[in-house]
């Protein structure tokens, strides 16, 4: 098993280790008074539930009492194979297909049956779509731009208005319209806070910038008397970039998450696309070559059309794993290889991580200005197929999931092909960051005691019956 991926629970325990014994005892007592009823929406792999599960165990291991109960009342995911993944891993009581339906109070479930959305839950965790807010988008849209990012955000807000969960945690890309999103929830009665984070600050070696929001519904949740929005933001930093290191702590590198061939799950291969793009002879006169030539001239690299100008293509000419790459991608890999060789690194023996889908001006060759390979992986994205230079093959889907801290049994991974696993990883929340956001919430906020009428309690009981009485099982088993 990959070294780093096997100890994600240990990473969460290190987050908890930042806390004093008094803090652990107080929050465990306060948040274990009754089970947390949690709903997740558009979170890809349900990584927040995985993070919450590990956080609950870490807090209990530290305190020895007051174990937090968790009821995963429903999840929602539009893409079928992602619902299959959620059904095979976190197993929520209900699994809806479309957040826009869920916001209206009833929706189609994964099993093809329409059901009512549960009315009573404490916590809503959402990772609304980010494509229209991303800096990589070729056609960015704002919060009112009508794209999928806006649609899923407004649907999530409508769900919060309709079901009034006490706590809402929301994640999106760092370039999202954060102030507008805060304002929208504030107008619905929520106290709002947000902060920008990077996954690498929370023990996973990935450079992934995101914006996390905390919303507390007035009358149902509140900050502690000694806390405020700024306290939650400060606590996120305390658990992340300002977290003290321990003497035995050795920072992980992305290469610690690579699998041996024998460790790879047997998964369906899917349909392998054939060779794309124009024949190389035509590509040599294309704009892709112009991009390569500009970099070669600027950086003093061997010219592409000269002997030795295609070192990576020459070394991987008969490698099946790279055969389907378009010529422009192969050209970019050659440039990255020449950059590394010029810096004194042999990328055929030293693993570097390259993204041949991105233009060369937006990416680097996987090493720093000091000539050393970067310890952090770039941001895992759903559509890009990163190449591990020394492997002469792409980063595997299970490895991409591991870099997000997703720990699931092999038998679940084996049901999905590589493209699906990479897509799942690219759209997921990082589990350690989600755990930190929840831990910061537990430390700085509390649910407001409210007396529920007997009719409300019966309604909550009906919610469980709608889910066929199924409660989420803890995921047990060896990680990757």
Short mmCIF file of C-alpha atoms in Angstrom, two decimals:
data_model
loop_
_atom_site.label_atom_id
_atom_site.label_comp_id
_atom_site.label_asym_id
_atom_site.label_seq_id
_atom_site.Cartn_x
_atom_site.Cartn_y
_atom_site.Cartn_z
CA UNK A 1 0.00 0.00 0.00
CA UNK A 2 1.20 3.56 -0.60
CA UNK A 3 2.89 4.94 2.48
CA UNK A 4 1.02 8.22 2.78
CA UNK A 5 -2.41 7.04 1.74
CA UNK A 6 -2.52 4.37 4.41
CA UNK A 7 -2.39 6.86 7.27
CA UNK A 8 -5.12 9.40 6.53
CA UNK A 9 -6.71 8.60 9.93
CA UNK A 10 -3.32 9.45 11.44
CA UNK A 11 -3.42 12.81 9.69
CA UNK A 12 -6.80 13.55 11.25
CA UNK A 13 -5.43 12.49 14.65
CA UNK A 14 -2.65 15.04 14.16
CA UNK A 15 -5.26 17.74 13.62
CA UNK A 16 -6.89 16.73 16.89
CA UNK A 17 -3.47 16.67 18.60
CA UNK A 18 -3.35 20.47 18.22
CA UNK A 19 -6.16 20.75 20.77
CA UNK A 20 -5.77 20.80 24.54
CA UNK A 21 -7.37 18.08 26.65
CA UNK A 22 -9.90 20.62 27.87
CA UNK A 23 -10.91 21.58 24.35
CA UNK A 24 -11.35 17.94 23.33
CA UNK A 25 -13.44 17.15 26.42
CA UNK A 26 -15.65 20.23 26.02
CA UNK A 27 -16.43 19.81 22.32
CA UNK A 28 -16.92 16.05 22.62
CA UNK A 29 -19.38 16.51 25.45
CA UNK A 30 -21.22 19.31 23.66
CA UNK A 31 -21.51 17.74 20.20
CA UNK A 32 -22.24 14.18 21.37
CA UNK A 33 -25.40 15.15 23.27
CA UNK A 34 -27.50 13.80 20.38
CA UNK A 35 -26.58 12.24 17.02
CA UNK A 36 -25.58 14.61 14.26
CA UNK A 37 -27.97 14.22 11.34
CA UNK A 38 -25.90 15.08 8.30
CA UNK A 39 -26.86 15.65 4.65
CA UNK A 40 -24.32 15.92 1.84
CA UNK A 41 -24.95 17.53 -1.54
CA UNK A 42 -22.84 17.59 -4.70
CA UNK A 43 -19.73 16.54 -2.82
CA UNK A 44 -18.56 14.07 -5.46
CA UNK A 45 -17.24 11.20 -3.34
CA UNK A 46 -18.89 12.13 -0.02
CA UNK A 47 -15.39 12.85 1.26
CA UNK A 48 -16.77 15.02 4.10
CA UNK A 49 -18.51 11.96 5.57
CA UNK A 50 -15.25 10.02 5.38
CA UNK A 51 -13.48 12.94 7.08
CA UNK A 52 -16.21 13.24 9.74
CA UNK A 53 -16.03 9.51 10.44
CA UNK A 54 -12.25 9.72 11.00
CA UNK A 55 -12.64 12.88 13.08
CA UNK A 56 -15.24 11.24 15.31
CA UNK A 57 -12.86 8.30 15.90
CA UNK A 58 -9.88 10.60 16.55
CA UNK A 59 -11.81 12.64 19.12
CA UNK A 60 -13.07 9.50 20.87
CA UNK A 61 -9.57 8.00 20.94
CA UNK A 62 -8.32 11.17 22.58
CA UNK A 63 -11.12 11.67 25.12
CA UNK A 64 -12.18 8.07 25.78
CA UNK A 65 -15.79 9.16 26.21
CA UNK A 66 -18.63 11.10 24.58
CA UNK A 67 -18.44 9.56 21.13
CA UNK A 68 -20.24 11.71 18.54
CA UNK A 69 -23.09 9.89 16.81
CA UNK A 70 -23.51 10.36 13.05
CA UNK A 71 -26.60 9.69 10.93
CA UNK A 72 -26.06 10.27 7.23
CA UNK A 73 -29.66 11.05 6.31
CA UNK A 74 -29.14 11.62 2.58
CA UNK A 75 -26.71 12.44 -0.16
CA UNK A 76 -27.20 13.84 -3.65
CA UNK A 77 -25.13 13.38 -6.81
CA UNK A 78 -26.14 13.97 -10.41
CA UNK A 79 -23.67 11.64 -12.19
CA UNK A 80 -24.64 7.97 -12.07
CA UNK A 81 -21.21 6.39 -11.64
CA UNK A 82 -20.50 8.84 -8.80
CA UNK A 83 -23.74 7.78 -7.15
CA UNK A 84 -22.56 4.20 -7.59
CA UNK A 85 -19.36 5.16 -5.76
CA UNK A 86 -21.28 6.82 -2.92
CA UNK A 87 -23.64 3.83 -2.68
CA UNK A 88 -20.64 1.48 -2.47
CA UNK A 89 -18.75 3.50 0.17
CA UNK A 90 -20.61 5.86 2.52
CA UNK A 91 -24.03 4.22 1.95
CA UNK A 92 -26.37 7.08 2.93
CA UNK A 93 -29.95 6.29 3.90
CA UNK A 94 -31.18 8.11 0.78
CA UNK A 95 -29.26 8.94 -2.38
CA UNK A 96 -30.91 11.56 -4.58
CA UNK A 97 -30.05 12.33 -8.18
CA UNK A 98 -30.53 16.07 -8.62
CA UNK A 99 -30.05 18.92 -6.13
CA UNK A 100 -32.50 21.11 -8.03
CA UNK A 101 -35.19 18.52 -7.30
CA UNK A 102 -34.06 18.06 -3.72
CA UNK A 103 -34.45 21.80 -3.17
CA UNK A 104 -38.14 21.41 -4.04
CA UNK A 105 -38.66 18.80 -1.33
CA UNK A 106 -38.92 15.61 -3.39
CA UNK A 107 -36.62 13.87 -5.83
CA UNK A 108 -35.69 10.76 -7.74
CA UNK A 109 -33.40 8.43 -5.83
CA UNK A 110 -30.60 6.23 -7.12
CA UNK A 111 -32.89 3.19 -7.08
CA UNK A 112 -35.39 4.89 -9.41
CA UNK A 113 -37.99 5.69 -6.74
CA UNK A 114 -39.16 9.23 -5.98
CA UNK A 115 -39.01 10.09 -2.29
CA UNK A 116 -39.54 13.04 0.02
CA UNK A 117 -36.46 14.87 1.24
CA UNK A 118 -35.97 14.47 5.01
CA UNK A 119 -37.04 17.55 6.93
CA UNK A 120 -34.86 17.36 10.02
CA UNK A 121 -31.08 17.38 9.89
CA UNK A 122 -28.50 19.49 11.74
CA UNK A 123 -25.71 19.79 9.22
CA UNK A 124 -25.66 20.29 5.45
CA UNK A 125 -22.29 19.89 3.69
CA UNK A 126 -22.15 20.95 0.06
CA UNK A 127 -19.50 21.12 -2.62
CA UNK A 128 -21.39 22.93 -5.36
CA UNK A 129 -20.05 22.78 -8.91
CA UNK A 130 -17.07 25.01 -9.54
CA UNK A 131 -16.37 24.85 -13.29
CA UNK A 132 -17.87 28.28 -14.03
CA UNK A 133 -15.93 29.93 -11.19
CA UNK A 134 -12.57 28.29 -11.96
CA UNK A 135 -9.60 30.29 -13.20
CA UNK A 136 -9.08 27.51 -15.75
CA UNK A 137 -12.54 28.04 -17.27
CA UNK A 138 -12.51 29.31 -20.85
CA UNK A 139 -15.97 30.86 -20.34
CA UNK A 140 -16.27 31.89 -16.67
CA UNK A 141 -19.69 32.84 -15.35
CA UNK A 142 -20.66 34.66 -12.17
CA UNK A 143 -23.11 33.69 -9.48
CA UNK A 144 -25.99 34.90 -11.64
CA UNK A 145 -24.52 33.71 -14.91
CA UNK A 146 -26.85 30.73 -15.33
CA UNK A 147 -24.11 28.06 -15.47
CA UNK A 148 -24.05 24.81 -13.49
CA UNK A 149 -22.03 26.45 -10.73
CA UNK A 150 -24.72 29.07 -10.19
CA UNK A 151 -27.57 26.59 -10.56
CA UNK A 152 -26.20 24.18 -7.94
CA UNK A 153 -25.35 27.01 -5.54
CA UNK A 154 -28.84 28.53 -5.67
CA UNK A 155 -30.43 25.08 -5.37
CA UNK A 156 -28.33 24.40 -2.27
CA UNK A 157 -29.40 27.72 -0.80
CA UNK A 158 -33.06 26.91 -1.53
CA UNK A 159 -32.60 23.55 0.20
CA UNK A 160 -31.15 25.35 3.24
CA UNK A 161 -34.10 27.75 3.26
CA UNK A 162 -36.61 24.92 3.02
CA UNK A 163 -35.07 22.56 5.60
CA UNK A 164 -33.25 25.12 7.80
CA UNK A 165 -30.23 23.06 8.89
CA UNK A 166 -28.42 24.70 11.81
CA UNK A 167 -24.98 24.42 10.18
CA UNK A 168 -24.02 24.60 6.52
CA UNK A 169 -20.47 23.95 5.32
CA UNK A 170 -19.81 24.88 1.72
CA UNK A 171 -16.73 24.38 -0.47
CA UNK A 172 -15.78 25.85 -3.84
CA UNK A 173 -12.72 27.01 -5.77
CA UNK A 174 -10.68 29.87 -4.33
CA UNK A 175 -11.78 32.13 -7.20
CA UNK A 176 -15.50 31.74 -6.49
CA UNK A 177 -17.54 34.93 -5.79
CA UNK A 178 -17.22 34.44 -2.04
CA UNK A 179 -18.70 37.75 -0.88
CA UNK A 180 -21.79 37.29 -3.05
CA UNK A 181 -22.23 33.74 -1.78
CA UNK A 182 -21.91 34.90 1.82
CA UNK A 183 -24.44 37.66 1.22
CA UNK A 184 -26.96 35.23 -0.27
CA UNK A 185 -26.85 33.04 2.85
CA UNK A 186 -26.86 36.06 5.15
CA UNK A 187 -30.13 37.18 3.55
CA UNK A 188 -31.54 33.74 4.43
CA UNK A 189 -30.76 34.26 8.12
CA UNK A 190 -27.31 32.68 8.33
CA UNK A 191 -24.24 34.14 10.01
CA UNK A 192 -21.47 33.68 7.47
CA UNK A 193 -17.70 33.22 7.48
CA UNK A 194 -15.26 32.03 4.83
CA UNK A 195 -11.55 31.41 4.43
CA UNK A 196 -9.23 30.29 1.66
CA UNK A 197 -7.18 27.18 2.31
CA UNK A 198 -4.67 24.92 0.59
CA UNK A 199 -4.80 21.15 0.93
CA UNK A 200 -1.03 20.96 1.49
CA UNK A 201 -1.48 22.83 4.79
CA UNK A 202 -3.63 19.96 6.04
CA UNK A 203 -1.05 17.17 5.65
CA UNK A 204 -1.93 15.96 2.14
CA UNK A 205 0.86 16.78 -0.40
CA UNK A 206 -1.30 18.49 -3.00
CA UNK A 207 -1.38 22.15 -3.99
CA UNK A 208 -5.15 22.65 -4.05
CA UNK A 209 -6.58 26.08 -3.20
CA UNK A 210 -10.20 26.20 -2.11
CA UNK A 211 -12.64 28.46 -0.32
CA UNK A 212 -14.52 27.04 2.68
CA UNK A 213 -17.64 28.65 4.11
CA UNK A 214 -19.36 28.23 7.47
CA UNK A 215 -22.98 29.32 7.81
CA UNK A 216 -24.81 29.22 11.17
CA UNK A 217 -28.58 29.68 11.19
CA UNK A 218 -29.69 32.27 13.73
CA UNK A 219 -31.86 30.63 16.39
CA UNK A 220 -30.51 27.13 15.69
CA UNK A 221 -26.73 27.56 15.99
CA UNK A 222 -24.38 30.23 17.25
CA UNK A 223 -20.76 30.97 17.93
CA UNK A 224 -19.64 30.43 21.52
CA UNK A 225 -19.54 33.57 23.68
CA UNK A 226 -15.76 33.66 23.32
CA UNK A 227 -15.87 33.04 19.55
CA UNK A 228 -16.89 34.77 16.32
CA UNK A 229 -16.52 34.44 12.56
CA UNK A 230 -12.89 35.50 12.93
CA UNK A 231 -12.32 32.81 15.55
CA UNK A 232 -13.45 30.12 13.12
CA UNK A 233 -11.09 31.50 10.46
CA UNK A 234 -8.25 31.66 12.99
CA UNK A 235 -8.98 28.07 14.05
CA UNK A 236 -8.78 26.89 10.44
CA UNK A 237 -5.32 28.48 10.26
CA UNK A 238 -4.40 26.98 13.63
CA UNK A 239 -5.23 23.52 12.29
CA UNK A 240 -3.55 24.20 8.95
CA UNK A 241 -0.72 26.58 8.06
CA UNK A 242 -0.06 27.54 11.70
CA UNK A 243 -0.31 24.00 13.03
CA UNK A 244 2.79 23.11 15.10
CA UNK A 245 4.80 20.18 13.82
CA UNK A 246 5.74 17.28 16.05
CA UNK A 247 9.31 15.95 16.37
CA UNK A 248 8.44 12.63 14.73
CA UNK A 249 6.44 14.26 11.93
CA UNK A 250 7.92 13.79 8.46
CA UNK A 251 6.14 15.74 5.69
CA UNK A 252 4.82 13.46 2.98
CA UNK A 253 5.64 13.86 -0.70
CA UNK A 254 3.30 13.06 -3.55
CA UNK A 255 5.53 10.13 -4.48
CA UNK A 256 4.62 8.51 -1.13
CA UNK A 257 1.16 7.96 -2.62
CA UNK A 258 2.30 6.00 -5.66
CA UNK A 259 1.28 2.36 -5.92
CA UNK A 260 3.32 -0.64 -6.86
CA UNK A 261 1.95 -2.56 -9.81
CA UNK A 262 0.91 -5.41 -7.52
CA UNK A 263 -1.08 -2.99 -5.36
CA UNK A 264 -3.30 -1.82 -8.20
CA UNK A 265 -6.94 -2.96 -8.00
CA UNK A 266 -8.33 -4.93 -10.91
CA UNK A 267 -10.76 -2.49 -12.49
CA UNK A 268 -12.66 -2.37 -15.77
CA UNK A 269 -10.49 -0.75 -18.40
CA UNK A 270 -13.26 1.09 -20.19
CA UNK A 271 -13.01 1.94 -23.84
CA UNK A 272 -9.55 3.15 -24.73
CA UNK A 273 -9.69 6.01 -27.17
CA UNK A 274 -7.61 5.68 -30.26
CA UNK A 275 -5.02 8.13 -31.46
CA UNK A 276 -6.38 11.66 -31.54
CA UNK A 277 -5.29 14.76 -33.36
CA UNK A 278 -3.63 15.23 -36.74
CA UNK A 279 -0.76 13.12 -38.05
CA UNK A 280 2.54 14.40 -36.64
CA UNK A 281 3.58 15.73 -40.05
CA UNK A 282 0.58 18.06 -40.00
CA UNK A 283 1.00 18.95 -36.34
CA UNK A 284 4.52 20.20 -37.05
CA UNK A 285 2.94 23.14 -38.85
CA UNK A 286 0.25 23.79 -36.26
CA UNK A 287 -0.20 26.31 -33.47
CA UNK A 288 0.88 23.61 -31.02
CA UNK A 289 4.37 23.61 -32.52
CA UNK A 290 4.39 27.42 -32.32
CA UNK A 291 3.75 27.11 -28.58
CA UNK A 292 6.64 24.65 -28.25
CA UNK A 293 8.99 26.75 -30.37
CA UNK A 294 8.30 29.85 -28.28
CA UNK A 295 9.25 27.99 -25.09
CA UNK A 296 12.34 26.44 -26.70
CA UNK A 297 13.61 29.81 -27.82
CA UNK A 298 12.86 31.53 -24.53
CA UNK A 299 14.46 28.81 -22.38
CA UNK A 300 17.29 27.75 -24.68
CA UNK A 301 16.03 24.18 -25.19
CA UNK A 302 16.92 21.79 -28.00
CA UNK A 303 14.65 22.49 -30.96
CA UNK A 304 11.83 20.05 -31.52
CA UNK A 305 12.69 19.29 -35.14
CA UNK A 306 16.40 18.61 -34.48
CA UNK A 307 18.02 15.33 -33.37
CA UNK A 308 17.44 14.91 -29.65
CA UNK A 309 14.59 17.40 -29.71
CA UNK A 310 11.99 14.79 -28.76
CA UNK A 311 13.63 12.90 -25.87
CA UNK A 312 10.48 11.74 -24.10
CA UNK A 313 8.73 10.71 -27.32
CA UNK A 314 11.80 8.72 -28.31
CA UNK A 315 12.00 7.01 -24.91
CA UNK A 316 8.28 6.14 -24.85
CA UNK A 317 7.69 5.39 -28.53
CA UNK A 318 6.44 1.88 -27.79
CA UNK A 319 4.70 2.57 -24.47
CA UNK A 320 1.03 1.62 -24.83
CA UNK A 321 -0.08 3.77 -21.88
CA UNK A 322 0.89 6.95 -23.76
CA UNK A 323 -0.07 5.84 -27.28
CA UNK A 324 -3.48 7.52 -27.19
CA UNK A 325 -2.15 10.96 -26.28
CA UNK A 326 -2.62 13.60 -29.00
CA UNK A 327 0.50 14.96 -30.64
CA UNK A 328 0.25 18.30 -28.86
CA UNK A 329 0.39 16.44 -25.53
CA UNK A 330 3.45 14.48 -26.63
CA UNK A 331 5.12 17.73 -27.71
CA UNK A 332 4.53 19.21 -24.27
CA UNK A 333 5.93 16.11 -22.57
CA UNK A 334 9.07 16.51 -24.67
CA UNK A 335 9.43 20.11 -23.54
CA UNK A 336 9.02 19.10 -19.89
CA UNK A 337 11.61 16.38 -20.37
CA UNK A 338 14.08 18.87 -21.93
CA UNK A 339 13.46 21.31 -19.08
CA UNK A 340 14.31 18.60 -16.54
CA UNK A 341 17.41 17.43 -18.40
CA UNK A 342 18.62 21.01 -18.65
CA UNK A 343 18.27 21.28 -14.85
CA UNK A 344 20.31 18.11 -14.35
CA UNK A 345 17.36 15.82 -13.58
CA UNK A 346 16.75 12.59 -15.50
CA UNK A 347 12.94 12.36 -15.56
CA UNK A 348 13.10 8.77 -16.78
CA UNK A 349 14.52 7.73 -13.41
CA UNK A 350 13.32 10.55 -11.13
CA UNK A 351 9.49 10.75 -10.96
CA UNK A 352 8.11 14.16 -11.95
CA UNK A 353 4.43 14.92 -12.40
CA UNK A 354 3.43 16.50 -15.73
CA UNK A 355 0.11 17.66 -17.15
CA UNK A 356 0.27 17.41 -20.96
CA UNK A 357 -3.26 18.79 -21.33
CA UNK A 358 -2.31 22.25 -20.11
CA UNK A 359 -0.48 24.86 -22.11
CA UNK A 360 3.18 25.09 -21.19
CA UNK A 361 2.87 28.64 -19.87
CA UNK A 362 0.41 27.39 -17.22
CA UNK A 363 2.47 24.48 -15.91
CA UNK A 364 6.05 23.56 -15.01
CA UNK A 365 8.25 20.50 -15.25
CA UNK A 366 7.72 19.36 -11.68
CA UNK A 367 10.79 20.85 -10.02
CA UNK A 368 11.57 24.14 -8.31
CA UNK A 369 14.07 26.91 -9.00
CA UNK A 370 16.51 25.03 -6.75
CA UNK A 371 16.50 22.13 -9.20
CA UNK A 372 14.80 19.75 -6.75
CA UNK A 373 11.64 17.79 -7.57
CA UNK A 374 8.55 19.38 -6.04
CA UNK A 375 7.19 17.53 -2.98
CA UNK A 376 3.62 18.64 -3.73
CA UNK A 377 1.41 17.36 -6.51
CA UNK A 378 -0.38 20.05 -8.51
CA UNK A 379 -4.14 20.33 -8.05
CA UNK A 380 -5.88 17.06 -8.96
CA UNK A 381 -8.47 17.88 -11.62
CA UNK A 382 -11.30 15.72 -13.00
CA UNK A 383 -10.43 15.79 -16.70
CA UNK A 384 -6.64 15.93 -16.81
CA UNK A 385 -4.48 12.83 -17.08
CA UNK A 386 -1.24 13.55 -15.25
CA UNK A 387 1.83 11.64 -16.37
CA UNK A 388 4.42 10.25 -13.93
CA UNK A 389 7.62 10.73 -15.91
CA UNK A 390 9.69 7.81 -14.56
CA UNK A 391 6.73 5.44 -14.77
CA UNK A 392 6.14 6.48 -18.40
CA UNK A 393 2.45 6.20 -17.67
CA UNK A 394 -0.35 8.26 -16.12
CA UNK A 395 -1.04 8.79 -12.44
CA UNK A 396 -3.59 6.14 -11.51
CA UNK A 397 -7.09 6.96 -10.38
CA UNK A 398 -6.56 5.28 -7.01
CA UNK A 399 -3.46 7.43 -6.49
CA UNK A 400 -5.37 10.61 -7.34
CA UNK A 401 -8.04 9.63 -4.79
CA UNK A 402 -5.32 8.94 -2.22
CA UNK A 403 -3.93 12.46 -2.74
CA UNK A 404 -7.38 13.68 -1.71
CA UNK A 405 -7.30 11.50 1.40
CA UNK A 406 -10.02 9.19 0.08
CA UNK A 407 -9.64 5.84 1.79
CA UNK A 408 -12.02 3.18 0.52
CA UNK A 409 -11.80 -0.61 0.21
CA UNK A 410 -10.24 -2.10 -2.89
CA UNK A 411 -13.43 -3.90 -3.77
CA UNK A 412 -15.18 -0.54 -4.18
CA UNK A 413 -12.38 0.91 -6.32
CA UNK A 414 -12.36 -2.14 -8.57
CA UNK A 415 -15.85 -1.30 -9.87
CA UNK A 416 -14.65 1.83 -11.65
CA UNK A 417 -12.29 2.48 -14.54
CA UNK A 418 -9.30 4.82 -14.41
CA UNK A 419 -11.07 7.76 -16.02
CA UNK A 420 -13.94 7.51 -13.56
CA UNK A 421 -11.60 7.32 -10.57
CA UNK A 422 -9.66 10.39 -11.75
CA UNK A 423 -12.95 12.23 -12.25
CA UNK A 424 -14.07 11.27 -8.74
CA UNK A 425 -10.78 12.50 -7.29
CA UNK A 426 -10.81 15.79 -9.19
CA UNK A 427 -14.31 16.69 -7.99
CA UNK A 428 -13.82 15.58 -4.38
CA UNK A 429 -13.18 17.61 -1.28
CA UNK A 430 -9.90 16.84 0.46
CA UNK A 431 -10.88 14.77 3.50
CA UNK A 432 -8.38 16.35 5.89
CA UNK A 433 -9.55 19.86 4.97
CA UNK A 434 -13.20 18.88 5.39
CA UNK A 435 -12.31 17.32 8.76
CA UNK A 436 -10.51 20.51 9.79
CA UNK A 437 -13.52 22.65 8.81
CA UNK A 438 -15.79 20.43 10.91
CA UNK A 439 -13.35 20.42 13.83
CA UNK A 440 -13.08 24.22 13.70
CA UNK A 441 -16.88 24.37 13.78
CA UNK A 442 -17.07 22.02 16.78
CA UNK A 443 -14.52 24.19 18.60
CA UNK A 444 -16.10 27.58 17.96
CA UNK A 445 -19.85 26.99 17.65
CA UNK A 446 -22.72 25.14 19.25
CA UNK A 447 -26.25 24.07 18.45
CA UNK A 448 -28.94 26.06 20.21
CA UNK A 449 -31.06 23.96 22.53
CA UNK A 450 -34.60 23.87 21.23
CA UNK A 451 -37.62 21.99 22.38
CA UNK A 452 -39.08 19.98 19.58
CA UNK A 453 -42.74 19.20 19.64
CA UNK A 454 -43.96 15.61 19.48
CA UNK A 455 -45.10 16.24 15.90
CA UNK A 456 -41.56 17.29 14.93
CA UNK A 457 -40.13 14.16 16.55
CA UNK A 458 -42.62 12.02 14.64
CA UNK A 459 -41.57 13.82 11.45
CA UNK A 460 -37.91 13.00 12.14
CA UNK A 461 -38.90 9.38 12.70
CA UNK A 462 -40.73 9.44 9.37
CA UNK A 463 -37.58 10.75 7.74
CA UNK A 464 -35.79 7.61 8.87
CA UNK A 465 -38.59 5.43 7.55
CA UNK A 466 -38.35 7.21 4.18
CA UNK A 467 -34.75 6.01 4.16
CA UNK A 468 -36.00 2.49 4.89
CA UNK A 469 -34.46 2.67 8.36
CA UNK A 470 -30.98 2.34 6.92
CA UNK A 471 -28.22 4.07 8.83
CA UNK A 472 -24.81 4.65 7.38
CA UNK A 473 -22.29 1.99 8.18
CA UNK A 474 -18.75 2.93 9.06
CA UNK A 475 -16.26 2.10 6.39
CA UNK A 476 -14.01 -0.65 7.64
CA UNK A 477 -11.06 -2.17 5.93
CA UNK A 478 -7.59 -1.50 4.74
CA UNK A 479 -7.01 1.64 2.77
CA UNK A 480 -5.49 1.24 -0.63
#
